[in-house]
């Protein structure tokens, strides 16, 4: 009896050890019985989806569709070769440009965009991989999106006499059936996530992919998952900067994995592996960092899906970071929505692409309490996936500082605290308490005031407003020029607004002569943000005709003071950004 009992215990221990080896990496070696994560919820749904698909179409029939697609449109191409070729280009990186209409962390992004048309824009400027989300519930994708992308871009590439981008099925794959679905709809590769697959399941899927002449992109989040990926011989590894169990983004994750991987290669513990950075990349600086740590490619999704001009966004992002001294480039108009007191209004504005959200601390019909301002800050930070302020970058000239502000906005929207004729102490105290990224001075504050505030808030962006009378301007505007040049020595951006009967308060709904703004920029070399009388109906005219550095609206998109209209606000943002493209 003792021997039998001992033998059974030993078998149980061995089984537990095997299970630990096979599945221990799941949930980060944590407790799988812990609170169900969003990732687990998605995977459980996809398992049900696969079961349903199998009941509706037998595997043999699906394989016939794979062969039919291959006969009509050709075999999959090599993911490794696509990446290797891209590494030889001036970009020195492969760009995997992603199509996704929504996500669990951000909700709807661009639900109405056409996948094939978007992919074609990506392809024309140099994307070497097209990532297509096919999960229907949380990402609002489909296999038809994948098929349409493959066919449309292949037709274009053939006409242009160039290699087409590789098509990636980005989804939560748990079964060989999903690989066949991908092949039947034109995929050249698929995503396999270590975080949702046991080691044995991952190994089987990698083998199945290779048996069907495709090399999968194997996604990892932790060094433990990297171990698993390397143990199954992954040739292309992607690091997801977002932990899908928690939805928390950490851009430093790729650097940590890259360092670990490079150490293994250096000591002969691993072969040279193609490493891609996935998720959370939005700027040229992000891409430059990926180059510096030895990545072979980057995947960019949300930034391109929200861009008015995806091609221009790609060129800006993939090129070397712009010179700090260059003036702000056309196509980068900053859009500010001011007088926000409600979180839902902030969310509406930044979801549409607003770069700056203004909360007013001065006496105003739109004045926000400290609690309201803090709530808006928290909402903007949540959207931008950051836990702290976006700090000011000091530069020598106004153009350079304005350019730095624009680049900061590419990382995510900023909150501007608006003050008017309040003491330096009050401005500094309330700005710090709320955690705003920038301070806008809307009153008669002089240069000495700005300098003193800068001493107290050295990491906070400073915007100064200069007021103009409504209607057509006359005269030489000598005083305006002197004022702007003087403030330009110390501020990061300048804003022109309309003053009515000597009042310095904004939100008047009255416009000044826009030719003045044009003169500021074209004759005096002073980039300006324009406010006063703007609405979703006229902002496009201003942007197309004047090309201002930025535009600012408050009353023009409101139902009542402080209550933004959920249709006018996003339309104002879109109209402003689209108008710059056509100007």
Short mmCIF file of C-alpha atoms in Angstrom, two decimals, residues 186-486:
data_model
loop_
_atom_site.label_atom_id
_atom_site.label_comp_id
_atom_site.label_asym_id
_atom_site.label_seq_id
_atom_site.Cartn_x
_atom_site.Cartn_y
_atom_site.Cartn_z
CA UNK A 186 -5.25 35.94 -48.11
CA UNK A 187 -3.03 36.05 -45.04
CA UNK A 188 0.72 35.68 -45.37
CA UNK A 189 1.16 35.33 -41.62
CA UNK A 190 -0.82 35.13 -38.41
CA UNK A 191 -0.35 36.33 -34.85
CA UNK A 192 0.23 33.71 -32.17
CA UNK A 193 0.04 35.05 -28.62
CA UNK A 194 2.12 33.26 -26.01
CA UNK A 195 -0.10 34.79 -23.33
CA UNK A 196 -3.11 32.68 -24.42
CA UNK A 197 -1.44 29.45 -25.54
CA UNK A 198 0.18 26.63 -23.65
CA UNK A 199 3.66 25.76 -24.82
CA UNK A 200 2.46 22.55 -26.50
CA UNK A 201 -0.41 24.41 -28.22
CA UNK A 202 1.96 27.13 -29.40
CA UNK A 203 4.41 24.54 -30.71
CA UNK A 204 1.62 22.78 -32.63
CA UNK A 205 0.38 26.02 -34.18
CA UNK A 206 3.89 27.14 -35.18
CA UNK A 207 4.40 23.77 -36.87
CA UNK A 208 1.03 23.98 -38.62
CA UNK A 209 1.87 27.44 -39.92
CA UNK A 210 5.20 26.29 -41.29
CA UNK A 211 3.63 23.19 -42.82
CA UNK A 212 1.47 25.67 -44.73
CA UNK A 213 4.43 27.85 -45.77
CA UNK A 214 3.83 30.78 -43.46
CA UNK A 215 5.98 32.08 -40.62
CA UNK A 216 3.92 33.32 -37.67
CA UNK A 217 4.49 36.47 -35.67
CA UNK A 218 4.81 35.24 -32.08
CA UNK A 219 3.78 37.84 -29.51
CA UNK A 220 5.29 38.10 -26.04
CA UNK A 221 4.77 40.49 -23.13
CA UNK A 222 7.25 39.27 -20.50
CA UNK A 223 10.70 37.66 -20.42
CA UNK A 224 8.98 34.47 -19.29
CA UNK A 225 6.94 34.49 -22.46
CA UNK A 226 10.11 35.22 -24.45
CA UNK A 227 11.52 31.97 -23.03
CA UNK A 228 8.51 30.10 -24.34
CA UNK A 229 8.68 31.76 -27.77
CA UNK A 230 12.36 30.91 -28.17
CA UNK A 231 11.81 27.36 -26.96
CA UNK A 232 9.43 26.71 -29.87
CA UNK A 233 11.85 28.25 -32.37
CA UNK A 234 10.01 31.50 -33.16
CA UNK A 235 11.80 33.44 -35.92
CA UNK A 236 9.75 36.63 -35.67
CA UNK A 237 8.83 37.87 -32.21
CA UNK A 238 6.66 40.88 -31.42
CA UNK A 239 6.64 42.59 -28.05
CA UNK A 240 3.22 43.87 -27.06
CA UNK A 241 3.74 46.98 -24.98
CA UNK A 242 0.23 46.50 -23.66
CA UNK A 243 -0.55 43.79 -21.13
CA UNK A 244 -3.94 42.57 -22.34
CA UNK A 245 -4.77 41.08 -18.95
CA UNK A 246 -4.67 44.57 -17.41
CA UNK A 247 -4.78 46.76 -20.58
CA UNK A 248 -1.85 48.74 -19.11
CA UNK A 249 0.61 50.17 -21.64
CA UNK A 250 4.35 50.25 -20.93
CA UNK A 251 6.51 51.47 -23.82
CA UNK A 252 9.67 50.36 -22.01
CA UNK A 253 8.67 46.71 -22.31
CA UNK A 254 10.14 46.35 -25.81
CA UNK A 255 13.52 47.72 -24.67
CA UNK A 256 13.67 45.21 -21.83
CA UNK A 257 12.83 42.28 -24.10
CA UNK A 258 15.29 43.52 -26.75
CA UNK A 259 18.09 43.65 -24.18
CA UNK A 260 17.29 40.14 -22.99
CA UNK A 261 17.15 38.81 -26.54
CA UNK A 262 20.38 40.48 -27.60
CA UNK A 263 22.15 38.98 -24.60
CA UNK A 264 21.03 35.52 -25.62
CA UNK A 265 22.21 36.04 -29.19
CA UNK A 266 25.56 37.38 -28.03
CA UNK A 267 26.19 34.30 -25.93
CA UNK A 268 24.94 31.89 -28.57
CA UNK A 269 21.85 30.94 -26.61
CA UNK A 270 19.54 32.05 -29.44
CA UNK A 271 19.73 32.71 -33.15
CA UNK A 272 19.20 36.17 -34.62
CA UNK A 273 15.48 36.79 -34.32
CA UNK A 274 13.43 39.50 -35.98
CA UNK A 275 12.01 41.66 -33.19
CA UNK A 276 9.01 43.94 -33.66
CA UNK A 277 7.64 46.54 -31.26
CA UNK A 278 3.85 46.35 -30.98
CA UNK A 279 1.33 48.80 -29.53
CA UNK A 280 1.46 52.36 -28.23
CA UNK A 281 3.78 53.87 -30.86
CA UNK A 282 2.73 57.26 -32.21
CA UNK A 283 5.69 59.54 -32.89
CA UNK A 284 8.98 59.73 -34.76
CA UNK A 285 10.71 59.64 -31.37
CA UNK A 286 8.98 56.33 -30.55
CA UNK A 287 10.17 54.83 -33.81
CA UNK A 288 13.70 56.23 -33.36
CA UNK A 289 13.91 54.53 -29.98
CA UNK A 290 12.93 51.22 -31.59
CA UNK A 291 15.73 51.66 -34.12
CA UNK A 292 18.19 52.41 -31.33
CA UNK A 293 17.41 49.21 -29.42
CA UNK A 294 17.76 47.01 -32.50
CA UNK A 295 14.17 46.32 -33.51
CA UNK A 296 13.54 45.01 -37.01
CA UNK A 297 10.12 46.57 -37.25
CA UNK A 298 7.28 48.44 -35.57
CA UNK A 299 3.53 47.96 -35.60
CA UNK A 300 1.41 51.12 -35.53
CA UNK A 301 -2.36 51.06 -35.33
CA UNK A 302 -4.36 53.65 -33.42
CA UNK A 303 -2.21 56.63 -34.46
CA UNK A 304 -2.80 55.79 -38.12
CA UNK A 305 -6.47 54.97 -37.71
CA UNK A 306 -7.11 58.36 -36.10
CA UNK A 307 -4.96 60.29 -38.59
CA UNK A 308 -6.78 62.44 -41.14
CA UNK A 309 -3.98 61.64 -43.60
CA UNK A 310 -2.51 58.20 -42.75
CA UNK A 311 0.16 58.50 -45.43
CA UNK A 312 1.46 61.79 -44.05
CA UNK A 313 1.35 60.35 -40.53
CA UNK A 314 3.48 57.40 -41.63
CA UNK A 315 6.05 59.58 -43.38
CA UNK A 316 6.31 61.82 -40.33
CA UNK A 317 6.63 58.90 -37.95
CA UNK A 318 9.05 56.74 -39.90
CA UNK A 319 11.43 59.54 -40.91
CA UNK A 320 14.15 60.74 -38.57
CA UNK A 321 12.78 63.18 -35.97
CA UNK A 322 12.40 66.67 -37.38
CA UNK A 323 14.96 69.33 -36.61
CA UNK A 324 13.96 71.20 -33.47
CA UNK A 325 14.62 74.54 -35.18
CA UNK A 326 12.32 74.04 -38.14
CA UNK A 327 8.97 75.84 -38.23
CA UNK A 328 5.85 73.79 -37.76
CA UNK A 329 5.10 71.80 -40.90
CA UNK A 330 1.80 72.13 -42.77
CA UNK A 331 -0.63 69.36 -41.98
CA UNK A 332 -0.07 69.56 -38.24
CA UNK A 333 -2.68 72.10 -37.13
CA UNK A 334 -3.26 71.91 -33.38
CA UNK A 335 -6.91 71.79 -32.42
CA UNK A 336 -8.00 73.07 -29.01
CA UNK A 337 -11.42 72.73 -27.40
CA UNK A 338 -11.73 75.13 -24.50
CA UNK A 339 -14.13 75.69 -21.63
CA UNK A 340 -14.46 71.99 -20.85
CA UNK A 341 -15.94 71.14 -17.45
CA UNK A 342 -17.27 67.62 -18.02
CA UNK A 343 -15.32 64.41 -18.52
CA UNK A 344 -17.65 63.26 -21.28
CA UNK A 345 -16.96 66.44 -23.25
CA UNK A 346 -13.22 65.95 -22.87
CA UNK A 347 -13.60 62.36 -24.05
CA UNK A 348 -15.66 63.44 -27.06
CA UNK A 349 -13.08 66.05 -28.09
CA UNK A 350 -9.96 63.91 -27.74
CA UNK A 351 -11.67 60.90 -29.26
CA UNK A 352 -12.19 62.97 -32.39
CA UNK A 353 -8.54 64.02 -32.40
CA UNK A 354 -8.37 67.27 -30.40
CA UNK A 355 -4.81 68.04 -29.29
CA UNK A 356 -5.55 70.46 -26.46
CA UNK A 357 -8.39 70.54 -23.93
CA UNK A 358 -8.85 73.80 -22.05
CA UNK A 359 -10.21 74.07 -18.50
CA UNK A 360 -10.90 77.58 -17.27
CA UNK A 361 -9.84 78.61 -13.75
CA UNK A 362 -10.66 82.30 -14.26
CA UNK A 363 -14.06 83.80 -13.53
CA UNK A 364 -16.19 82.71 -16.46
CA UNK A 365 -19.48 81.11 -17.44
CA UNK A 366 -17.32 78.06 -18.13
CA UNK A 367 -15.21 78.17 -14.98
CA UNK A 368 -14.26 74.72 -13.70
CA UNK A 369 -13.88 73.78 -10.08
CA UNK A 370 -10.65 72.12 -9.02
CA UNK A 371 -12.47 68.78 -8.81
CA UNK A 372 -13.88 69.20 -12.32
CA UNK A 373 -10.50 70.21 -13.71
CA UNK A 374 -8.81 67.25 -12.05
CA UNK A 375 -11.43 64.90 -13.48
CA UNK A 376 -10.80 66.28 -16.98
CA UNK A 377 -7.05 65.84 -16.50
CA UNK A 378 -7.58 62.24 -15.42
CA UNK A 379 -9.76 61.55 -18.47
CA UNK A 380 -7.20 63.01 -20.86
CA UNK A 381 -4.37 61.09 -19.22
CA UNK A 382 -6.38 57.88 -19.35
CA UNK A 383 -6.95 58.36 -23.06
CA UNK A 384 -3.27 59.16 -23.63
CA UNK A 385 -2.27 56.24 -21.39
CA UNK A 386 0.02 58.23 -19.18
CA UNK A 387 0.19 58.74 -15.44
CA UNK A 388 1.78 62.16 -15.31
CA UNK A 389 2.10 65.49 -17.09
CA UNK A 390 3.69 65.81 -20.53
CA UNK A 391 6.62 68.03 -19.60
CA UNK A 392 7.70 71.15 -21.44
CA UNK A 393 10.73 70.92 -23.73
CA UNK A 394 12.84 74.13 -23.56
CA UNK A 395 13.95 75.53 -26.93
CA UNK A 396 15.63 78.76 -28.02
CA UNK A 397 13.09 80.19 -30.48
CA UNK A 398 9.31 80.49 -30.54
CA UNK A 399 9.11 78.37 -33.70
CA UNK A 400 11.17 75.65 -32.07
CA UNK A 401 9.11 75.76 -28.87
CA UNK A 402 5.86 75.65 -30.83
CA UNK A 403 7.24 72.70 -32.80
CA UNK A 404 8.11 70.94 -29.55
CA UNK A 405 4.56 71.55 -28.30
CA UNK A 406 3.17 70.04 -31.50
CA UNK A 407 5.36 66.95 -31.08
CA UNK A 408 4.25 66.61 -27.46
CA UNK A 409 0.65 66.59 -28.70
CA UNK A 410 1.52 63.71 -31.02
CA UNK A 411 2.19 61.62 -27.93
CA UNK A 412 -1.27 62.39 -26.63
CA UNK A 413 -3.62 65.29 -25.90
CA UNK A 414 -2.67 67.92 -23.33
CA UNK A 415 -4.78 69.81 -20.80
CA UNK A 416 -4.45 73.60 -20.74
CA UNK A 417 -5.39 75.53 -17.60
CA UNK A 418 -6.73 78.98 -18.53
CA UNK A 419 -6.12 81.90 -16.14
CA UNK A 420 -6.81 85.64 -16.39
CA UNK A 421 -5.30 88.41 -14.29
CA UNK A 422 -4.73 86.13 -11.31
CA UNK A 423 -1.66 86.21 -9.09
CA UNK A 424 1.43 84.19 -9.93
CA UNK A 425 0.94 82.29 -6.69
CA UNK A 426 -2.66 81.36 -7.52
CA UNK A 427 -1.84 80.30 -11.08
CA UNK A 428 1.11 78.15 -9.99
CA UNK A 429 -0.82 76.60 -7.08
CA UNK A 430 -3.99 75.70 -9.01
CA UNK A 431 -2.12 74.50 -12.11
CA UNK A 432 0.00 72.18 -9.99
CA UNK A 433 -2.98 70.97 -7.96
CA UNK A 434 -4.97 70.02 -11.06
CA UNK A 435 -1.97 68.58 -12.91
CA UNK A 436 -2.51 70.50 -16.15
CA UNK A 437 0.19 70.23 -18.82
CA UNK A 438 0.01 73.84 -19.97
CA UNK A 439 -1.04 77.25 -18.68
CA UNK A 440 -2.77 79.81 -20.86
CA UNK A 441 -2.67 83.43 -19.70
CA UNK A 442 -5.72 85.23 -21.03
CA UNK A 443 -5.48 88.65 -19.40
CA UNK A 444 -3.11 91.57 -19.20
CA UNK A 445 -0.16 89.61 -17.80
CA UNK A 446 3.13 91.16 -18.93
CA UNK A 447 6.42 89.53 -19.88
CA UNK A 448 7.77 89.88 -16.34
CA UNK A 449 4.74 87.93 -15.07
CA UNK A 450 5.39 85.17 -17.60
CA UNK A 451 9.05 84.94 -16.59
CA UNK A 452 8.16 84.69 -12.91
CA UNK A 453 5.57 82.00 -13.63
CA UNK A 454 8.11 80.10 -15.70
CA UNK A 455 10.43 80.02 -12.69
CA UNK A 456 7.68 78.47 -10.60
CA UNK A 457 6.45 76.07 -13.30
CA UNK A 458 9.57 75.31 -15.39
CA UNK A 459 8.14 72.08 -16.82
CA UNK A 460 4.75 73.54 -17.80
CA UNK A 461 3.99 74.78 -21.32
CA UNK A 462 3.01 78.47 -21.40
CA UNK A 463 0.58 80.05 -23.89
CA UNK A 464 -0.11 83.80 -23.95
CA UNK A 465 -3.21 85.36 -25.45
CA UNK A 466 -3.19 88.68 -27.28
CA UNK A 467 -6.54 90.32 -27.95
CA UNK A 468 -7.77 92.00 -31.11
CA UNK A 469 -10.90 94.03 -31.78
CA UNK A 470 -13.61 92.39 -33.88
CA UNK A 471 -14.01 93.20 -37.54
CA UNK A 472 -11.53 94.29 -40.16
CA UNK A 473 -8.11 95.40 -38.95
CA UNK A 474 -6.51 98.64 -40.07
CA UNK A 475 -3.15 100.32 -39.66
CA UNK A 476 0.33 98.91 -39.42
CA UNK A 477 -0.36 96.77 -36.36
CA UNK A 478 3.00 97.87 -34.99
CA UNK A 479 1.95 97.44 -31.37
CA UNK A 480 0.64 93.93 -32.02
CA UNK A 481 3.87 92.90 -33.69
CA UNK A 482 5.99 94.24 -30.84
CA UNK A 483 3.78 92.52 -28.28
CA UNK A 484 3.89 89.16 -30.04
CA UNK A 485 7.65 89.27 -30.55
CA UNK A 486 8.13 90.19 -26.91
#
